[in-house]
Coordinates of C-alpha atoms and ligand atoms in Angstrom, one line a residue:
M294 CA 5.7 -9.7 -12.5
T295 CA 4.0 -8.7 -15.7
Q296 CA 3.2 -11.6 -18.0
A297 CA 1.4 -12.2 -21.3
M298 CA -2.3 -12.5 -20.7
E299 CA -5.7 -12.6 -22.4
R300 CA -8.1 -9.7 -21.8
P301 CA -9.8 -10.2 -18.4
V302 CA -13.6 -10.0 -18.2
L303 CA -15.5 -9.2 -15.0
V304 CA -18.4 -11.3 -13.8
R305 CA -20.2 -11.2 -10.5
A306 CA -19.1 -14.1 -8.3
G307 CA -21.4 -17.1 -8.5
D308 CA -22.9 -16.1 -11.9
P309 CA -20.3 -16.5 -14.6
A310 CA -22.7 -15.6 -17.4
R311 CA -23.8 -12.3 -16.0
R312 CA -21.9 -9.1 -17.0
D313 CA -22.1 -6.3 -14.5
D314 CA -23.6 -3.1 -16.0
A315 CA -21.8 -0.7 -13.8
Y316 CA -18.9 1.0 -15.6
R317 CA -16.5 2.5 -13.1
R318 CA -14.4 5.7 -13.7
V319 CA -11.1 5.4 -11.8
A320 CA -8.9 8.2 -10.6
V321 CA -5.3 6.8 -10.5
V322 CA -3.3 8.9 -8.2
G323 CA 0.4 8.0 -8.2
S324 CA -0.2 6.6 -11.7
T325 CA 3.5 6.7 -12.7
G326 CA 4.7 4.3 -10.0
S327 CA 4.8 0.5 -9.7
I328 CA 1.2 0.2 -8.5
G329 CA -0.1 3.1 -10.7
T330 CA 1.2 1.5 -13.9
Q331 CA -0.1 -1.9 -13.0
T332 CA -3.5 -0.3 -12.2
L333 CA -3.5 1.1 -15.7
D334 CA -2.7 -2.4 -17.0
V335 CA -5.8 -3.7 -15.3
V336 CA -7.9 -0.8 -16.7
R337 CA -6.5 -1.3 -20.2
S338 CA -7.5 -5.0 -20.0
A339 CA -11.1 -4.3 -19.1
P340 CA -12.3 -1.3 -21.1
D341 CA -15.9 -2.4 -20.9
R342 CA -15.7 -2.1 -17.1
F343 CA -13.2 0.6 -16.2
G344 CA -12.1 4.0 -17.6
V345 CA -9.6 6.5 -16.3
S346 CA -11.2 9.8 -15.2
A347 CA -8.0 11.3 -13.8
L348 CA -4.3 10.7 -13.5
G349 CA -1.9 12.2 -11.0
A350 CA 1.8 12.1 -10.0
A351 CA 4.6 14.1 -8.5
R352 CA 7.2 14.8 -11.2
S353 CA 7.2 12.2 -13.9
V354 CA 6.1 14.5 -16.7
D355 CA 6.8 12.3 -19.7
L356 CA 5.2 9.2 -18.4
L357 CA 2.2 11.1 -17.1
A358 CA 1.8 12.7 -20.6
A359 CA 2.1 9.3 -22.3
Q360 CA -0.6 7.9 -20.0
A361 CA -2.9 10.9 -20.7
N362 CA -2.4 10.4 -24.4
E363 CA -3.4 6.8 -24.1
F364 CA -6.3 7.0 -21.6
H365 CA -7.7 10.5 -22.3
P366 CA -8.8 11.3 -18.7
E367 CA -10.8 14.5 -17.9
V368 CA -8.1 15.8 -15.6
V369 CA -4.3 15.3 -15.1
A370 CA -2.7 16.7 -11.9
I371 CA 1.0 17.1 -11.1
A372 CA 2.1 17.8 -7.5
D373 CA 5.2 19.8 -8.5
S374 CA 3.7 22.9 -10.1
S375 CA 7.0 24.1 -11.6
L376 CA 6.6 21.2 -14.1
A377 CA 3.1 22.2 -15.2
P378 CA 4.1 24.4 -18.2
R379 CA 6.1 21.5 -19.7
L380 CA 3.4 18.9 -19.0
S381 CA 0.8 21.3 -20.5
E382 CA 2.6 21.2 -23.9
L383 CA 2.5 17.4 -23.9
L384 CA -1.2 16.8 -23.0
P385 CA -3.8 16.0 -25.6
A386 CA -6.5 18.7 -26.3
G387 CA -9.4 18.7 -23.9
V388 CA -7.5 17.3 -20.9
E389 CA -7.6 19.8 -18.0
L390 CA -4.3 20.3 -16.1
R391 CA -4.2 21.0 -12.4
A392 CA -1.0 21.6 -10.4
G393 CA 0.2 21.6 -6.8
P394 CA -0.1 19.1 -4.0
D395 CA -3.9 19.9 -3.4
A396 CA -4.5 19.2 -7.1
L397 CA -4.1 15.5 -6.5
C398 CA -6.8 15.6 -3.8
S399 CA -9.2 17.3 -6.2
L400 CA -9.1 14.4 -8.6
V401 CA -11.3 12.3 -6.3
E402 CA -14.4 14.3 -7.5
T403 CA -14.0 12.8 -11.1
A404 CA -14.3 9.2 -10.2
E405 CA -16.3 6.4 -8.6
V406 CA -13.1 4.7 -7.5
V407 CA -10.0 6.4 -6.3
L408 CA -6.8 4.2 -6.5
N409 CA -4.3 5.8 -4.1
A410 CA -0.9 4.7 -5.3
V411 CA 1.1 7.6 -4.0
V412 CA 4.1 6.6 -1.9
G413 CA 4.4 7.7 1.7
F414 CA 2.7 10.2 3.9
A415 CA 2.2 12.5 0.8
G416 CA -0.8 10.2 0.0
L417 CA -2.7 11.3 3.2
G418 CA -4.7 14.1 1.5
V419 CA -6.0 11.7 -1.2
T420 CA -7.1 9.1 1.3
V421 CA -9.1 11.5 3.4
A422 CA -10.5 13.3 0.3
A423 CA -11.7 10.1 -1.3
L424 CA -13.6 8.9 1.7
S425 CA -14.9 12.4 2.7
H426 CA -16.3 12.6 -0.9
G427 CA -18.1 9.3 -0.5
R428 CA -16.0 7.4 -3.0
R429 CA -14.6 3.9 -3.0
L430 CA -11.0 4.2 -2.0
A431 CA -8.8 1.4 -3.3
L432 CA -5.8 1.9 -1.0
A433 CA -2.3 1.0 -1.8
N434 CA -0.9 3.9 0.2
K435 CA -0.7 2.1 3.6
E436 CA 1.4 5.0 5.1
S437 CA -1.6 7.3 5.1
L438 CA -3.9 4.8 6.9
V439 CA -1.2 4.2 9.5
A440 CA -0.7 7.9 10.2
V441 CA -4.2 9.2 9.9
A442 CA -6.2 6.2 11.2
P443 CA -8.3 8.1 13.8
V444 CA -9.5 10.5 11.1
V445 CA -10.1 7.7 8.5
Q446 CA -12.2 5.7 11.0
R447 CA -14.6 8.6 11.2
V448 CA -15.0 9.3 7.4
R449 CA -14.9 5.7 6.1
Y450 CA -18.6 5.1 7.0
L451 CA -19.9 8.3 5.3
D452 CA -22.5 7.7 2.6
G453 CA -20.9 6.1 -0.4
A454 CA -17.5 5.8 1.2
E455 CA -15.8 2.4 1.0
L456 CA -12.3 1.3 1.9
L457 CA -10.8 -1.6 0.0
P458 CA -7.2 -2.7 0.4
V459 CA -4.8 -3.0 -2.5
D460 CA -2.0 -4.6 -0.5
S461 CA -2.0 -8.3 -1.5
E462 CA -2.1 -9.4 2.2
H463 CA -5.1 -7.3 3.1
G464 CA -6.9 -8.2 -0.2
A465 CA -6.3 -11.8 0.8
I466 CA -7.7 -11.3 4.3
H467 CA -10.7 -9.4 2.8
Q468 CA -11.4 -12.4 0.7
C469 CA -10.8 -15.0 3.5
L470 CA -13.1 -13.1 5.8
G471 CA -15.9 -13.1 3.3
R472 CA -19.1 -12.4 5.1
G473 CA -17.9 -14.1 8.3
A474 CA -18.6 -12.2 11.6
K475 CA -15.6 -10.6 13.3
E476 CA -16.4 -12.4 16.5
A477 CA -15.8 -15.7 14.6
V478 CA -12.1 -14.8 13.9
S479 CA -9.4 -16.1 16.2
R480 CA -6.5 -14.6 14.3
L481 CA -5.3 -12.9 11.1
V482 CA -2.0 -14.3 9.7
L483 CA -0.1 -11.9 7.5
T484 CA 2.5 -13.5 5.3
A485 CA 5.8 -11.9 4.6
S486 CA 8.3 -12.8 1.9
G487 CA 11.1 -12.1 4.3
G488 CA 12.8 -9.7 1.8
P489 CA 16.3 -10.0 0.5
F490 CA 18.0 -10.4 3.9
R491 CA 15.9 -13.4 5.2
G492 CA 18.0 -15.8 7.1
R493 CA 20.9 -13.4 7.5
A494 CA 22.4 -12.6 11.0
A495 CA 22.4 -9.0 12.3
A496 CA 26.3 -8.9 12.2
D497 CA 26.1 -9.8 8.6
L498 CA 23.9 -6.8 7.7
A499 CA 26.0 -4.0 9.0
S500 CA 27.4 -3.1 5.6
V501 CA 24.7 -4.0 3.1
T502 CA 24.3 -1.5 0.3
V503 CA 21.2 0.2 -1.2
A504 CA 21.5 -2.1 -4.2
D505 CA 21.4 -5.1 -1.8
A506 CA 18.3 -3.8 -0.1
L507 CA 16.6 -3.1 -3.4
A508 CA 17.1 -6.7 -4.7
H509 CA 13.7 -8.1 -3.6
P510 CA 13.4 -11.8 -4.3
T511 CA 9.8 -11.9 -5.4
W512 CA 8.3 -8.4 -5.9
Q513 CA 9.2 -5.6 -8.3
M514 CA 8.2 -2.4 -6.3
G515 CA 9.1 1.2 -5.8
P516 CA 12.3 1.9 -3.8
K517 CA 10.7 3.0 -0.5
I518 CA 8.5 -0.1 -0.1
T519 CA 11.3 -2.3 -1.2
V520 CA 13.6 -1.0 1.6
D521 CA 10.6 -1.4 4.0
S522 CA 10.4 -5.0 2.9
S523 CA 14.1 -5.5 3.7
T524 CA 13.7 -4.2 7.2
L525 CA 10.2 -5.8 7.8
M526 CA 8.9 -2.3 8.5
N527 CA 6.6 -3.0 5.5
K528 CA 5.1 -5.9 7.5
G529 CA 4.9 -3.7 10.6
L530 CA 3.0 -1.0 8.7
E531 CA 0.7 -3.8 7.4
V532 CA 0.0 -5.1 10.9
I533 CA -1.3 -1.6 11.8
E534 CA -3.1 -1.4 8.5
A535 CA -4.8 -4.8 9.2
R536 CA -5.9 -3.6 12.7
E537 CA -7.4 -0.4 11.2
L538 CA -9.1 -2.1 8.2
F539 CA -10.5 -5.2 10.0
G540 CA -10.8 -4.1 13.6
I541 CA -9.0 -7.2 15.0
D542 CA -6.7 -6.3 17.9
Y543 CA -2.9 -6.7 17.8
D544 CA -2.9 -9.8 20.0
H545 CA -4.7 -11.6 17.2
I546 CA -2.6 -10.4 14.3
E547 CA 0.4 -12.6 13.5
V548 CA 3.1 -12.5 10.9
V549 CA 4.7 -15.5 9.4
V550 CA 7.5 -15.5 6.8
H551 CA 6.6 -17.3 3.6
P552 CA 9.4 -16.9 1.1
Q553 CA 7.5 -18.2 -1.9
S554 CA 4.9 -15.4 -1.7
I555 CA 2.1 -17.7 -2.9
V556 CA -0.1 -17.7 0.2
H557 CA -0.9 -14.0 0.5
S558 CA -2.4 -14.2 4.0
M559 CA -4.8 -16.3 6.1
V560 CA -7.7 -16.0 8.5
E561 CA -8.1 -18.6 11.3
F562 CA -11.6 -18.9 12.7
R563 CA -12.5 -19.9 16.2
D564 CA -13.7 -23.3 15.1
G565 CA -10.1 -24.0 14.1
T566 CA -10.6 -23.6 10.3
T567 CA -8.0 -21.6 8.5
I568 CA -8.8 -20.0 5.1
A569 CA -5.8 -19.0 3.0
Q570 CA -5.6 -17.1 -0.3
P571 CA -3.0 -18.5 -2.6
S572 CA -2.4 -17.1 -6.0
A573 CA 0.5 -16.0 -8.3
P574 CA 2.5 -13.1 -6.9
D575 CA 1.1 -10.4 -9.3
M576 CA -0.2 -7.1 -7.9
R577 CA -2.7 -6.8 -10.7
L578 CA -4.8 -9.4 -9.0
P579 CA -5.4 -7.5 -5.7
I580 CA -5.7 -4.3 -7.7
G581 CA -8.4 -5.8 -10.0
Y582 CA -10.1 -7.2 -6.9
A583 CA -10.3 -3.7 -5.3
L584 CA -11.4 -2.0 -8.4
G585 CA -14.1 -4.5 -9.4
Y586 CA -15.4 -5.9 -6.0
P587 CA -17.8 -7.6 -5.7
D588 CA -17.1 -8.7 -9.3
R589 CA -14.1 -10.6 -10.2
L590 CA -11.8 -10.6 -13.2
L591 CA -12.6 -13.8 -15.1
Q592 CA -9.2 -14.1 -16.7
P593 CA -6.6 -14.7 -14.0
Y594 CA -3.3 -13.0 -13.8
G595 CA -1.3 -16.2 -13.6
T596 CA -2.5 -19.5 -12.4
L597 CA -0.9 -21.9 -9.9
D598 CA 0.3 -25.4 -10.9
F599 CA 0.0 -27.0 -7.5
G600 CA 1.8 -30.1 -8.7
A601 CA 4.8 -28.0 -9.7
L602 CA 4.8 -25.6 -6.7
G603 CA 7.0 -27.9 -4.5
C604 CA 7.5 -27.0 -0.9
L605 CA 5.7 -24.0 0.6
E606 CA 7.7 -22.8 3.6
F607 CA 6.4 -20.9 6.7
E608 CA 8.7 -19.7 9.5
P609 CA 8.4 -17.2 12.4
P610 CA 9.9 -13.7 11.7
D611 CA 13.4 -13.0 13.2
L612 CA 12.5 -10.1 15.5
A613 CA 16.0 -9.6 16.8
T614 CA 17.5 -9.1 13.3
F615 CA 14.5 -7.2 12.0
P616 CA 13.5 -5.0 15.0
C617 CA 11.2 -2.7 12.9
L618 CA 8.4 -5.3 13.0
G619 CA 8.4 -5.2 16.9
L620 CA 8.6 -1.4 16.8
A621 CA 5.5 -1.3 14.6
Y622 CA 3.5 -3.5 17.0
E623 CA 4.7 -1.3 19.9
A624 CA 3.5 1.9 18.1
G625 CA 0.3 0.3 17.1
R626 CA -0.5 -0.8 20.6
A627 CA 0.4 2.6 22.0
G628 CA -2.1 4.2 19.5
G629 CA -2.8 7.9 19.3
S630 CA 0.0 9.7 17.5
A631 CA 2.6 6.8 17.9
P632 CA 1.9 5.2 14.5
A633 CA 2.2 8.6 12.8
W634 CA 5.6 9.0 14.6
L635 CA 6.6 5.5 13.5
N636 CA 5.8 6.2 9.9
A637 CA 7.4 9.7 9.9
A638 CA 10.6 8.4 11.5
N639 CA 10.8 5.5 9.1
E640 CA 10.3 7.7 6.0
V641 CA 13.1 10.0 7.2
A642 CA 15.4 7.1 7.9
V643 CA 14.7 5.3 4.6
A644 CA 15.2 8.5 2.6
A645 CA 18.6 8.9 4.4
F646 CA 19.5 5.3 3.7
L647 CA 18.6 5.7 0.0
D648 CA 20.7 8.9 0.0
G649 CA 23.7 7.1 1.4
R650 CA 23.5 9.1 4.7
L651 CA 22.6 6.2 7.0
S652 CA 23.5 2.5 7.2
W653 CA 20.8 -0.2 6.9
P654 CA 20.8 -1.3 10.6
A655 CA 20.6 2.4 11.6
I656 CA 17.1 2.6 10.0
A657 CA 15.6 0.7 12.9
E658 CA 17.8 2.5 15.4
V659 CA 16.6 5.9 14.2
V660 CA 13.0 4.7 14.3
A661 CA 13.5 3.3 17.8
E662 CA 15.2 6.5 19.1
T663 CA 12.5 8.7 17.6
L664 CA 9.7 6.6 19.1
A665 CA 11.4 6.8 22.5
A666 CA 11.1 10.6 22.3
H667 CA 7.4 10.3 21.2
E668 CA 5.3 13.2 22.5
S669 CA 1.8 11.7 22.6
A670 CA -1.0 13.8 21.1
E671 CA -4.6 13.2 20.4
L672 CA -5.3 13.1 16.7
V673 CA -8.7 14.5 15.9
T674 CA -8.2 16.4 12.7
V675 CA -5.9 16.2 9.7
D676 CA -4.1 19.2 11.1
D677 CA -3.3 17.3 14.3
V678 CA -1.8 14.5 12.1
L679 CA 0.2 17.0 10.1
A680 CA 1.6 18.5 13.3
A681 CA 2.5 15.1 14.7
D682 CA 4.2 14.0 11.5
A683 CA 6.2 17.3 11.3
L684 CA 7.4 17.0 14.8
A685 CA 8.4 13.4 14.4
R686 CA 10.3 14.3 11.2
V687 CA 12.3 17.0 12.9
R688 CA 13.2 14.6 15.7
A689 CA 14.2 11.8 13.3
E690 CA 16.2 14.1 11.0
S691 CA 18.2 15.5 14.0
I692 CA 19.0 11.9 15.0
V693 CA 20.1 11.1 11.5
Q694 CA 22.3 14.2 11.4
R695 CA 23.8 13.5 14.9
R696 CA 24.7 10.0 13.6
Q697 CA 26.3 11.4 10.5
R698 CA 28.4 13.8 12.5
S699 CA 29.7 11.0 14.8
A700 CA 30.2 8.5 12.0
Ligands
LIG899 N1 4.7 -1.7 -5.5 C1 4.0 -2.7 -4.9 O1 4.0 -3.8 -5.4 C2 3.2 -2.3 -3.7 C3 2.5 -3.4 -3.1 C4 1.6 -3.1 -2.0 C5 1.5 -1.8 -1.6 N2 2.2 -0.8 -2.2 C6 2.1 0.6 -1.7 O2 1.7 1.4 -2.8 C7 2.2 2.7 -2.7 C8 3.0 3.1 -3.9 O3 4.1 2.2 -4.0 P1 4.9 2.0 -5.4 O4 5.8 0.9 -5.2 O5 4.0 2.1 -6.5 O6 5.8 3.4 -5.4 P2 6.6 4.1 -6.6 O7 6.8 3.1 -7.7 O8 7.7 4.8 -5.9 O9 5.5 5.2 -7.1 C9 5.1 6.2 -6.3 C10 4.1 7.1 -7.0 O10 3.8 8.2 -6.1 C11 4.1 9.4 -6.7 N3 4.6 10.4 -5.7 C12 5.8 10.3 -5.1 N4 5.9 11.4 -4.2 C13 4.8 12.1 -4.3 C14 4.3 13.2 -3.7 N5 5.0 13.9 -2.8 N6 3.0 13.7 -4.0 C15 2.3 13.0 -4.9 N7 2.7 11.9 -5.6 C16 3.9 11.4 -5.2 C17 5.1 9.1 -7.8 O11 5.1 10.1 -8.8 P3 6.4 10.4 -9.7 O12 6.6 9.2 -10.5 O13 6.0 11.6 -10.5 O14 7.5 10.6 -8.7 C18 4.6 7.7 -8.3 O15 3.5 7.9 -9.1 C19 3.1 2.7 -1.4 O16 2.4 3.2 -0.3 C20 3.4 1.2 -1.2 O17 3.6 0.9 0.2 C21 3.0 -1.0 -3.2

């Protein structure tokens, strides 16, 4: 999705001549992944507006060191502490090194904006830490919001705390909502590309391979979210994310498949008006929006030639072939610990699929069976969430192993 571009400049909406004075230090956690590297691209392009205060990742020592040598952050953190000695040799002088899973959470103190681009439930600590420390959280890591929503809802309104979505769909909804009152909204419409298996019948998907599932037609992303896109679980997680971000109930959140990925989502208001947000499918756009809000990047990441776009298609999702979307609605409506169970079961099943231990259709089956065994618990603290997640993972893993034995 990256393309040649001029250097973007930020201006406040409505006043193109006015440069904003506020310089923002950004902690990029998960800096070595797809979202992390695109975030650094945005920062690189607007050095007058953004700087990198901290970088963090799990294991990618060489890339992390290269990023530190380019951006000279105050702190670099690596979750896998066994790799710290090697990373330490590669870091430039004056950069502090922290190691271990908690080290990533400590990065939030260095920044005005925390970009959480960690993949999966592992991003939970950073989400909670950023908001608890009164920082702007630019959130790509939807899994943490899905799992820990009851805790997030309490800390997101602390002094200084601000939650801005990085997902292109939620960034689109944020823009379409503008300052409109929630009461004026009749529905949110999340668009989905449909993934690589759009239009295929269930019987046809029994033997798809990991390579097939990773061949996304429009987006270049990390493997976990790409598999989630192929099952429509990604859209399911996004439905829950939309509920938590915008406070609109599930009966008023719809999904429509839009294979061109040009309209990133829409809001329909009660007077019948629909506002949509079309733009090129480039994640640097919603990333820049979340970093700079309420300012905008003046230079676009790709423009649309409406005359050349041709036909934009919209169709309902196939819930029978892609049951994960329905499972996500079910878990979201159940509330409490059900979304955490959904997320944990999905992470276990996707990891097993990527390891070649589970077939693609079995991802949804493992999630459904795990959810059927859901033991409801009230989630008040992060420890409650960790306990629910751990229990769901044990259940899901035992289902995966039973299936492997009987295969
Ligand atoms: N990619 C997209 O276009 C896109 C769009 C919307 C939303 N998102 C969301 O953004 C998040 C990141 O996705 P991605 O596609 O960028 O993933 P990715 O390319 O797989 O990158 C994941 C990042 O997380 C780090 N990480 C992995 N396991 C970790 C752990 N246990 N502790 C700490 N850090 C860990 C990785 O570090 P190492 O490199 O060291 O392993 C890497 O920096 C996901 O929640 C995804 O749903 C992505």
